[in-house]
Short mmCIF file of C-alpha atoms in Angstrom, two decimals:
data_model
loop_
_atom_site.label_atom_id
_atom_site.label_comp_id
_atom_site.label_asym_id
_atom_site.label_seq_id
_atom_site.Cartn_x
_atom_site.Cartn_y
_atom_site.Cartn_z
CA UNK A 1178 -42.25 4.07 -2.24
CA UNK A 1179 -45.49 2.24 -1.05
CA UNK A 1180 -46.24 1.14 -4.84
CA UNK A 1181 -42.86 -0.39 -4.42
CA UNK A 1182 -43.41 -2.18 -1.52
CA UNK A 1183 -47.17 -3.32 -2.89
CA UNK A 1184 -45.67 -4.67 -6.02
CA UNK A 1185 -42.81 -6.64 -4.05
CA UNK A 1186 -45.36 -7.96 -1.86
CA UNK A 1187 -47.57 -9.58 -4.91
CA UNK A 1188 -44.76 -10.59 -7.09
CA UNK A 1189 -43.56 -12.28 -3.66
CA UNK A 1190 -47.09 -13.90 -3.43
CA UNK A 1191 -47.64 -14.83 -6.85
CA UNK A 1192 -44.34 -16.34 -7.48
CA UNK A 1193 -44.36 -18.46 -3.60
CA UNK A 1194 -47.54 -20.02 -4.48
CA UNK A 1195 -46.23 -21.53 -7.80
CA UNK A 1196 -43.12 -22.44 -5.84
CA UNK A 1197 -44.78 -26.32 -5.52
CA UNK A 1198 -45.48 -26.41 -9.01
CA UNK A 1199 -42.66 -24.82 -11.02
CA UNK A 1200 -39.41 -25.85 -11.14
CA UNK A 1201 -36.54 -22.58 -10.88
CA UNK A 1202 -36.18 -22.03 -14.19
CA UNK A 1203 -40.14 -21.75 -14.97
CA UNK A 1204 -39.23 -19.12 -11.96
CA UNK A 1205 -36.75 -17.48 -13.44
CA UNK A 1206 -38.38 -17.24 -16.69
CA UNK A 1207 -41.38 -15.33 -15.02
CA UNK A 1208 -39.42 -12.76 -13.49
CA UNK A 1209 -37.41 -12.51 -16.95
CA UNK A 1210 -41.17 -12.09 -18.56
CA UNK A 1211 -42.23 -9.40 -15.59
CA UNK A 1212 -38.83 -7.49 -16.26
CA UNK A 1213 -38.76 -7.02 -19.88
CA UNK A 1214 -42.59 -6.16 -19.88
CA UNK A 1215 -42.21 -3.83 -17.48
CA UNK A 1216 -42.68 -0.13 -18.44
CA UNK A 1217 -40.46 1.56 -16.18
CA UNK A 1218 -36.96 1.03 -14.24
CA UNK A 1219 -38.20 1.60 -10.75
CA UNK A 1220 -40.82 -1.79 -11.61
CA UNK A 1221 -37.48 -3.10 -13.11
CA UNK A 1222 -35.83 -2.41 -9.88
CA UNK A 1223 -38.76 -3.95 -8.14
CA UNK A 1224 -38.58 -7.28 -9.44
CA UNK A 1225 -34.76 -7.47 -9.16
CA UNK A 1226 -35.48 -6.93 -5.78
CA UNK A 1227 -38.19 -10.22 -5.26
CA UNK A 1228 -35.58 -12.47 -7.55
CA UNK A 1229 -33.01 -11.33 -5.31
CA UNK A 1230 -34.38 -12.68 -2.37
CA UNK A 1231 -35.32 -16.22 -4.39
CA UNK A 1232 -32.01 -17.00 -5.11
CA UNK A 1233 -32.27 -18.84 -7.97
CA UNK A 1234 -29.14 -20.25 -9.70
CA UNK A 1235 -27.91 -19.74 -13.18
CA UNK A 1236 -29.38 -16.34 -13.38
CA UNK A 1237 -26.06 -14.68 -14.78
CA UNK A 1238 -27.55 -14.64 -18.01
CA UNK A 1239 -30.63 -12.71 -16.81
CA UNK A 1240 -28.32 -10.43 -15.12
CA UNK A 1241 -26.00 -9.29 -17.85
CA UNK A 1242 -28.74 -8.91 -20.38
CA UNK A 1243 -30.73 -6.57 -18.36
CA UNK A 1244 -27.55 -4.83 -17.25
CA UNK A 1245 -26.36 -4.51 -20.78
CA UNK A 1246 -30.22 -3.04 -21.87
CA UNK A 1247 -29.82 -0.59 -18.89
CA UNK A 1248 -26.29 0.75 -19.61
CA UNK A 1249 -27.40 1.19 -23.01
CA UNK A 1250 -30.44 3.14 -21.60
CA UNK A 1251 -28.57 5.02 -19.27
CA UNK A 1252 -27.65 8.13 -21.47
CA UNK A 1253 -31.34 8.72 -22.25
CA UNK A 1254 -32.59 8.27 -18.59
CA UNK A 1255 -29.99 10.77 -17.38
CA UNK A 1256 -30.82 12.79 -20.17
CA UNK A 1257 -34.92 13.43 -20.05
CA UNK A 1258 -36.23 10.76 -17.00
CA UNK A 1259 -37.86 12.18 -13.77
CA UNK A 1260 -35.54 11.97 -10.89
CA UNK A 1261 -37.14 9.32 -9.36
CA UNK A 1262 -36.39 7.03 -12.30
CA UNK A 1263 -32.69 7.72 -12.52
CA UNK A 1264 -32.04 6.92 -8.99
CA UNK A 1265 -34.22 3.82 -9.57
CA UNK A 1266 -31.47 3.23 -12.38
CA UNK A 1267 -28.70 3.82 -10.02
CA UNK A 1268 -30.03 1.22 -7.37
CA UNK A 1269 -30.84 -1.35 -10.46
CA UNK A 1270 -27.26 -1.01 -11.89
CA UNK A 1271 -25.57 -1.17 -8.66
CA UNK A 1272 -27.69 -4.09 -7.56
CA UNK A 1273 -27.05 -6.18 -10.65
CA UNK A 1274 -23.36 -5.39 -10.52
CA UNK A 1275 -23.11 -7.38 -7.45
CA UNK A 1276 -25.24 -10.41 -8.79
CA UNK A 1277 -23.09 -10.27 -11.96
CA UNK A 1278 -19.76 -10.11 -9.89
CA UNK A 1279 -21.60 -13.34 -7.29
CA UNK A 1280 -22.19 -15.67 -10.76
CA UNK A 1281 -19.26 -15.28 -12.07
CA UNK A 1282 -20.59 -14.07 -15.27
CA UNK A 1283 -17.55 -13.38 -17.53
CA UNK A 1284 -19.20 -12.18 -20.41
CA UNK A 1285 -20.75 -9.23 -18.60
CA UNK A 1286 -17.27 -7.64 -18.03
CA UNK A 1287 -17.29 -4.74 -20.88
CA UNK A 1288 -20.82 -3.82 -19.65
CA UNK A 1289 -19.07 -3.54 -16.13
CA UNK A 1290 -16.57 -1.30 -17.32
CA UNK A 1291 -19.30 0.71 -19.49
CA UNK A 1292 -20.64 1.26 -16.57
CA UNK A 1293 -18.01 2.88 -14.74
CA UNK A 1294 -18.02 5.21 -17.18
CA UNK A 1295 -21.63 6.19 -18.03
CA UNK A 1296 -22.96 6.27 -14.25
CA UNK A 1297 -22.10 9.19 -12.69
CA UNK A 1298 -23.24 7.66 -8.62
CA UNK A 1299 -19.93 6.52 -6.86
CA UNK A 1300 -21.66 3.22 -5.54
CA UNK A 1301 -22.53 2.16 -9.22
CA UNK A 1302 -18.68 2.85 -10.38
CA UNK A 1303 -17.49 0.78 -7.69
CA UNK A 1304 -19.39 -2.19 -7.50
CA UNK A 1305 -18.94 -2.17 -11.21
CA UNK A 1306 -15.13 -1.82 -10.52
CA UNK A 1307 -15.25 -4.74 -7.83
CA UNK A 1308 -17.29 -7.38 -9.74
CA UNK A 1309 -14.68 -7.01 -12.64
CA UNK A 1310 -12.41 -7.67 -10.29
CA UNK A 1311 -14.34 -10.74 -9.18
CA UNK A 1312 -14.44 -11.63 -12.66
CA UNK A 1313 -10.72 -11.50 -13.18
CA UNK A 1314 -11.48 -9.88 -16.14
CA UNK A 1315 -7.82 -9.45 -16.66
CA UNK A 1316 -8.33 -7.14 -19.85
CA UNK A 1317 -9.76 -4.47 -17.62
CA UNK A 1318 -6.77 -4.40 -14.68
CA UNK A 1319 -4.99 -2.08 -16.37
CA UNK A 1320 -7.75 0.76 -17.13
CA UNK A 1321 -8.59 0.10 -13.29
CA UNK A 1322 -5.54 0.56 -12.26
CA UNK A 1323 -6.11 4.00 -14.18
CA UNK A 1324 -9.19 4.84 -12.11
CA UNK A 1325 -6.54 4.41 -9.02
CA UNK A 1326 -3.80 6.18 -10.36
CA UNK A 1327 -6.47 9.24 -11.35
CA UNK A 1328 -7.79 9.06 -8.17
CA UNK A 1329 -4.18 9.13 -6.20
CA UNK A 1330 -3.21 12.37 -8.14
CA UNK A 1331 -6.38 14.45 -7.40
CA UNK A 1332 -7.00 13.81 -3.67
CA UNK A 1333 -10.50 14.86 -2.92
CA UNK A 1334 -10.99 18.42 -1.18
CA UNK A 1335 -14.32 19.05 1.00
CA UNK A 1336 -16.18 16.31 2.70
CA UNK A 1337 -18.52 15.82 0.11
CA UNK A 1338 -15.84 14.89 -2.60
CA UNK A 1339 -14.40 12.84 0.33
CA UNK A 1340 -17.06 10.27 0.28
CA UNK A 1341 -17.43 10.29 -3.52
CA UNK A 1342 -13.78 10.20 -4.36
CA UNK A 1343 -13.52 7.22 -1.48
CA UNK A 1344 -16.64 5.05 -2.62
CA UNK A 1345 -15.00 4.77 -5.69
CA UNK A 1346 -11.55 4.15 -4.26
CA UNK A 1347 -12.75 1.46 -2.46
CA UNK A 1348 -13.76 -0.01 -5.27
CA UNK A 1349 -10.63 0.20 -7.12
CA UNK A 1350 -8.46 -1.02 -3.83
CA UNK A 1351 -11.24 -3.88 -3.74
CA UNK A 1352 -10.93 -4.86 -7.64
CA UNK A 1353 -7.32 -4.65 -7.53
CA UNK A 1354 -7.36 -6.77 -4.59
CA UNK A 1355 -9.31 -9.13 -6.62
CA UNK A 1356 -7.13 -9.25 -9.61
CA UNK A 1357 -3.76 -9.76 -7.27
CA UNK A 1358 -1.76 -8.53 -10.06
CA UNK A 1359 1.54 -7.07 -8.97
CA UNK A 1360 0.52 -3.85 -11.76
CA UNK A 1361 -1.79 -3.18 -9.07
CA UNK A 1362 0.46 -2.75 -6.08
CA UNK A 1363 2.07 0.51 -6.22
CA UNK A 1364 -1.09 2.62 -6.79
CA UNK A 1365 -3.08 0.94 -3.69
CA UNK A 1366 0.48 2.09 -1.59
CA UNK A 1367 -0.02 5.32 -2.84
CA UNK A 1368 -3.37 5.60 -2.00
CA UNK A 1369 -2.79 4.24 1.60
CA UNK A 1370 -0.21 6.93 2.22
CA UNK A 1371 -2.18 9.45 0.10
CA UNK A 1372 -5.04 12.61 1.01
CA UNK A 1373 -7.98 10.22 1.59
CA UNK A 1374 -10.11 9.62 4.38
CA UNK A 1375 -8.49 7.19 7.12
CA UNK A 1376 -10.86 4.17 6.57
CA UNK A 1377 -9.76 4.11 2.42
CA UNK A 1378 -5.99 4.39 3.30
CA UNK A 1379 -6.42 1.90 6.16
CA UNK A 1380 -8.09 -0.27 3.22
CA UNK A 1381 -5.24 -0.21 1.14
CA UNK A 1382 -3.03 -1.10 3.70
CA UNK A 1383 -4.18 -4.80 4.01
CA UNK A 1384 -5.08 -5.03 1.11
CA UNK A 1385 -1.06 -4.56 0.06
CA UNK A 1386 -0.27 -7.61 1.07
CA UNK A 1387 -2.43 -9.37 -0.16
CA UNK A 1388 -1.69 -8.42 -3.57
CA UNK A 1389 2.00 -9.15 -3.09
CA UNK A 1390 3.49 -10.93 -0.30
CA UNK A 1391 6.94 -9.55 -1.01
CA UNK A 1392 7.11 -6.02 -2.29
CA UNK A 1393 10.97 -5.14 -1.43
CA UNK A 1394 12.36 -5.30 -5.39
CA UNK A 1395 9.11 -3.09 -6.87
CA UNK A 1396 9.15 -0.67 -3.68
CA UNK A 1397 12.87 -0.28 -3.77
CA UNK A 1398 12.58 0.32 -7.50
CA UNK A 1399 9.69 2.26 -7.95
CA UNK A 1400 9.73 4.19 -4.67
CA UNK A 1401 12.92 4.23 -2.63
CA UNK A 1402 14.76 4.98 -5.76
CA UNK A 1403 12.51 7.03 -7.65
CA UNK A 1404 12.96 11.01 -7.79
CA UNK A 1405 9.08 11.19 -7.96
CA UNK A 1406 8.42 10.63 -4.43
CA UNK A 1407 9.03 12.83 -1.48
CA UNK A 1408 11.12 11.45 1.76
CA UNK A 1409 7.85 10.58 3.96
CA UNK A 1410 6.37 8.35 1.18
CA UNK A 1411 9.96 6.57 0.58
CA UNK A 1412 9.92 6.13 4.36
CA UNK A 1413 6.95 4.39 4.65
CA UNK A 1414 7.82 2.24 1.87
CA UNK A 1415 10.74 1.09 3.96
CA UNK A 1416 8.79 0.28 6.24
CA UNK A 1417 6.01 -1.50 4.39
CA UNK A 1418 8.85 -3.81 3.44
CA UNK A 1419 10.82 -4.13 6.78
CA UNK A 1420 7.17 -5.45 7.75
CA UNK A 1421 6.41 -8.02 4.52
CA UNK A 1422 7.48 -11.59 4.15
CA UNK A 1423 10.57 -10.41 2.47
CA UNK A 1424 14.26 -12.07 2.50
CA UNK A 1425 16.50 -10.75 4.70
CA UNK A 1426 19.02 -9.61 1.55
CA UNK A 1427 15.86 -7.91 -0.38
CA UNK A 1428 15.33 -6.22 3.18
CA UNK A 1429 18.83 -5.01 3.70
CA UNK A 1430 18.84 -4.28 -0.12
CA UNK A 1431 16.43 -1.64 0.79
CA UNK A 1432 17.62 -0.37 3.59
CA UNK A 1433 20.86 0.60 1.98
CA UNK A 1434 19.21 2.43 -1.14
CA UNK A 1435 16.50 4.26 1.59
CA UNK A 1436 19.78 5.60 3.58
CA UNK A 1437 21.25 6.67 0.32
CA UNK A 1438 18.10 8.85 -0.34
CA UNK A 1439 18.21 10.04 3.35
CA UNK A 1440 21.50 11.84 2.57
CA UNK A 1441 20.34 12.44 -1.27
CA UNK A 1442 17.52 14.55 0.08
CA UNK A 1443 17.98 18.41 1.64
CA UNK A 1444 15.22 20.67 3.59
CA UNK A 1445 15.39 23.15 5.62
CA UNK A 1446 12.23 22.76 7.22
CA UNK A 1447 13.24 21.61 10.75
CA UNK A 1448 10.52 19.16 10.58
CA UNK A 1449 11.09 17.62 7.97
CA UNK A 1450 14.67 17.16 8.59
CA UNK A 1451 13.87 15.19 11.08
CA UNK A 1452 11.89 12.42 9.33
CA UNK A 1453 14.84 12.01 7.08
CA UNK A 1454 17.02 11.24 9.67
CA UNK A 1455 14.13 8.95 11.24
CA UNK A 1456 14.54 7.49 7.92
CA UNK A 1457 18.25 6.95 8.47
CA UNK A 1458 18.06 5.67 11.22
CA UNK A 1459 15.53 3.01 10.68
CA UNK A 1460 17.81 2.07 7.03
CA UNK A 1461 21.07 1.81 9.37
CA UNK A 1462 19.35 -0.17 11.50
CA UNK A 1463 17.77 -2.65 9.12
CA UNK A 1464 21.54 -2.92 7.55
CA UNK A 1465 22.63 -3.48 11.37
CA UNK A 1466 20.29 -6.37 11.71
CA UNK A 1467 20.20 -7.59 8.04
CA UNK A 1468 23.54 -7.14 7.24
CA UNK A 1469 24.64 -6.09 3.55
CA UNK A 1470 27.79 -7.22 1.38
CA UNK A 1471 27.12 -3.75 -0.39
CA UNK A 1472 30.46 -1.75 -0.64
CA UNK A 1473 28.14 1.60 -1.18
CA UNK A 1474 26.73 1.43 2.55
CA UNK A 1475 30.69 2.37 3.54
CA UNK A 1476 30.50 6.11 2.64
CA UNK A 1477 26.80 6.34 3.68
CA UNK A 1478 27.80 5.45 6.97
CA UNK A 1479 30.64 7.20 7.50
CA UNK A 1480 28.41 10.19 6.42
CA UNK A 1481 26.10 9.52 9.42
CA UNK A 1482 28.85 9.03 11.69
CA UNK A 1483 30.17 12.31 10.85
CA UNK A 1484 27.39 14.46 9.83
CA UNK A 1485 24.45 13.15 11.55
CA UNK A 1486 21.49 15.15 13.08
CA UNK A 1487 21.80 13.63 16.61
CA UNK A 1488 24.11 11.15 18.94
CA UNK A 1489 21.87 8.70 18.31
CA UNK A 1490 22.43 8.51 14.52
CA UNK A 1491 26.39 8.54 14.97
CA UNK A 1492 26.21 5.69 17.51
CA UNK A 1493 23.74 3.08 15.52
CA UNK A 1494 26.52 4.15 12.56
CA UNK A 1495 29.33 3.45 14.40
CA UNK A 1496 27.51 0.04 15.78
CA UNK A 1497 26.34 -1.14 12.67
CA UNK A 1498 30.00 -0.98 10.98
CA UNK A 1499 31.07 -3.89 13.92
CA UNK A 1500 28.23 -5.93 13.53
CA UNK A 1501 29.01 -5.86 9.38
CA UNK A 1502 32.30 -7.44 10.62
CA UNK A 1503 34.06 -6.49 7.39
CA UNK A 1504 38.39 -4.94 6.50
CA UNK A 1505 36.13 -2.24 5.10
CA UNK A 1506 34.14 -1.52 8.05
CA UNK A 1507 37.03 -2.31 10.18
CA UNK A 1508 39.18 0.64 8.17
CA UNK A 1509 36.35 3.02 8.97
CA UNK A 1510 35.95 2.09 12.64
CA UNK A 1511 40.21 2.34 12.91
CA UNK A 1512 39.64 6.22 10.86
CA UNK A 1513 37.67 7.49 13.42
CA UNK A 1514 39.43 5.84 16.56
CA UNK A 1515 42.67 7.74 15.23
CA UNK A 1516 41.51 10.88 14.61
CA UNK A 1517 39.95 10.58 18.29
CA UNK A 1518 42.99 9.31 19.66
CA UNK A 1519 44.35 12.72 18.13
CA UNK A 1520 41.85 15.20 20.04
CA UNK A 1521 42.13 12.89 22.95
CA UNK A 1522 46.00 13.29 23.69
CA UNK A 1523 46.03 17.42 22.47
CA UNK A 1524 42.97 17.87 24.95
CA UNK A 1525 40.12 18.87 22.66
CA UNK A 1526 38.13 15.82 22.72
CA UNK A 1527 34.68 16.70 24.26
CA UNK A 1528 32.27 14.99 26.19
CA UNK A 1529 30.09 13.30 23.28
CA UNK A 1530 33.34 12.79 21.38
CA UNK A 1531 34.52 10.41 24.69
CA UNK A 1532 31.35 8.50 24.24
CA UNK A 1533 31.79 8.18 20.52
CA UNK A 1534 35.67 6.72 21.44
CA UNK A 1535 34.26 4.28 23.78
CA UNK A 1536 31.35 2.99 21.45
CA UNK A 1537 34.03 2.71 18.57
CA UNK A 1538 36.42 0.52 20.61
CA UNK A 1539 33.51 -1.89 21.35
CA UNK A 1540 32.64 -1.85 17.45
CA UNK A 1541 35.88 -2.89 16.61
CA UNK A 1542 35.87 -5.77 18.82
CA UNK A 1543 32.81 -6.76 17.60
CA UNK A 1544 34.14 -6.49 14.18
CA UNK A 1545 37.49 -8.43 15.20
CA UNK A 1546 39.61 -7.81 12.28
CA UNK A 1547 43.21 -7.95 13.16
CA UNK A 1548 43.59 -4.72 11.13
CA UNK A 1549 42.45 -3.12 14.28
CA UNK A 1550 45.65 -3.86 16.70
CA UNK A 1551 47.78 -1.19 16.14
CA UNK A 1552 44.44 1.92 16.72
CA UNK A 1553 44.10 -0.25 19.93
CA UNK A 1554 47.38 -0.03 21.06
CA UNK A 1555 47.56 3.30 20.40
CA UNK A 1556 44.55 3.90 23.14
CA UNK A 1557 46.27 1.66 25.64
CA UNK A 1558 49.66 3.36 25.22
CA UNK A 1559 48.43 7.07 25.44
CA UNK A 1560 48.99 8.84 28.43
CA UNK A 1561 45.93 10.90 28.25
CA UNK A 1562 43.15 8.02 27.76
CA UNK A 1563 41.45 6.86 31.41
CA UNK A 1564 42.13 3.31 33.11
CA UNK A 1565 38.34 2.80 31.56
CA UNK A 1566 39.30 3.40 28.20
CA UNK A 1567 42.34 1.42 28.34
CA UNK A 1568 40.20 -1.37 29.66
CA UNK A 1569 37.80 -1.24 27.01
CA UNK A 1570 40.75 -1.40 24.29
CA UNK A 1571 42.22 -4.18 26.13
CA UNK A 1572 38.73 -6.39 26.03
CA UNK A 1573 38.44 -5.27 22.37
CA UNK A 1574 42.22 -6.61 21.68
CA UNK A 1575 41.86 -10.00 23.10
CA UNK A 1576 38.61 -10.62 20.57
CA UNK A 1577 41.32 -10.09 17.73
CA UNK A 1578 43.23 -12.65 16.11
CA UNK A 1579 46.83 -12.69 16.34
#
């Protein structure tokens, strides 16, 4: 380490006090002379270091030859070189990755992906991953979106593989951001829903949309739809999109497909039952405020009205088919008003059924489809229904046309 240091400190010296007589590329041409004469890669490493600091432009050819002599080299010096020398290689690869990826240098790309390849340090892989990014080296985005997808299917396990498997994540999640390719979108989602450390997944999350602004078509696709993915991950892609820049239609799109899973999937786990019908509930709220011209949402709803897990899933249903305002939702809401009006005038109506009555009378006035005049008279006319509930069909009649 203090030979390092010493031979910084000259180069630094030597090269500072030519600095008023040679121009920068008499500069650059020493340290290209003091490089490739230079016997071993820890002086290599050395003198990266001191033109580092000089800053000298159009050094991208410099860069990518002596990156392309050290990934050659590499196999050899992990091979038979003390260990002092292959961690010198690690530092000089990783280091000229990130000058390649700051000059733009195009040409350097397949020694970048070589790279990722032949190193086996995570820092090396993923500055190597992120300068091809920088690059747009578009040939490359799909075997990076490999490392990602690889990555996302063996989450790491122990703290040690933790901070490999994420250095080289971040890498990926930082190319990909780089390339903002739409290929690259669904495997960053994974990964930020995925088993990696918090500060990767919280990564991925902005980088999301910055890679696509509007994910609701590939999410609803790819995700919501798919039979790969388990409830929790399609939930959080509803979300993701309820959240993006996305139409209102691609939203409610969405929405409509993520309830259809919610009664497509069965658990027992008490748990997990419960997310689904979180899921539910968020979809039948998104169609609520999104609305949908979707004849499939009918039976879906109807199903949550009927069958959901709580009051609160029954009630958003029941609100949701007023505010679509349709004769289809307006048949539905006058279904379920009779078959109350049944329980209600034999007695066996309970308490929660009595709320449900109320909150369907005020959906069909909301909806206001004169379809609806004849369940509504039958409230007002029974002799069993309160002075309340014959108000509340009363205020719901006079929002109907004639």
């Amino acid at each position: 380490m203090k030979r390092r240091f010493l031979v910084v400190f000259i180069l630094i010296c030597c090269v500072a006090s030519m600095g008023f007589a040679a121009s920068a590329n008499e500069d650059l041409e020493i340290y290209m002379y003091l490089y490739e004469n230079s016997r071993t890669v820890t002086d290599q490493f050395n003198i990266l270091l001191v033109l580092q600091t000089r800053k000298l432009t159009g050094a991208g050819e410099f860069y990518a030859k002596a990156f392309n002599r050290l990934v050659n080299q590499i196999p050899n010096i992990q091979r038979s070189a003390p260990a002092v020398e292959k961690s010198a290689a690690d530092d000089l690869a990783q280091t000229l990755a990130v000058l390649i990826g700051e000059e733009k240098y195009v040409t350097a790309a397949p020694d970048l992906w070589r790279a990722v390849g032949a190193f086996s340090a995570p820092l090396v892989k993923a500055e190597a991953l992120i300068s091809l990014g920088k690059l747009r080296a578009t040939e490359f985005l799909d075997p990076v979106i490999r490392v990602l997808t690889d990555l996302n299917a063996a989450p790491p396990r122990g703290q040690e593989e933790a901070i490999a498997k994420g250095q080289v994540a971040r890498g990926a999640i930082i190319a990909l951001e780089k390339f903002r390719d739409e290929a690259g979108y669904l495997p960053v989602f994974i990964m930020s829903v995925g088993g990696y450390p918090e500060r990767i997944k919280e990564l991925a999350k902005v980088t999301l949309p910055i890679i696509l602004e509007d994910p609701s078509a590939l999410l609803t696709e790819q995700v919501i739809k798919s039979s790969s993915y388990a409830p929790s991950i399609k939930f959080v892609a509803l979300q993701t999109i309820e959240s993006a820049n996305a139409p209102s239609a691609s939203k409610a799109t969405a929405a409509v497909a993520s309830l259809s899973e919610g009664w497509r999937a069965t658990t027992n786990d008490v748990r997990q039952r419960g997310e689904v019908a979180r899921m539910r509930k968020t979809s039948i709220d998104m169609i609520r405020r999104y609305g949908t011209t979707d004849s499939a949402v009918y039976p879906l709803l109807e199903r949550s009205y009927k069958e959901g897990l709580d009051d609160d899933e029954k009630l958003i249903a029941i609100q949701t088919l007023g505010t679509i305002a349709s004769e289809d939702s307006a048949k539905n809401l006058n279904s379920f008003l009779m078959i109350l009006i049944g329980k209600m005038q034999s007695g066996a109506i309970t308490r929660t059924e009595g709320d449900m009555l109320r909150a369907i009378i005020n959906a069909i006035g909301v909806a206001g489809k004169a379809s609806s005049r004849s369940p509504l008279r039958a409230v007002i006319d029974s002799s069993t229904a309160t002075n309340a509930v014959k108000t509340l069909a009363n205020d719901a009649l006079a929002k109907l046309p004639q």
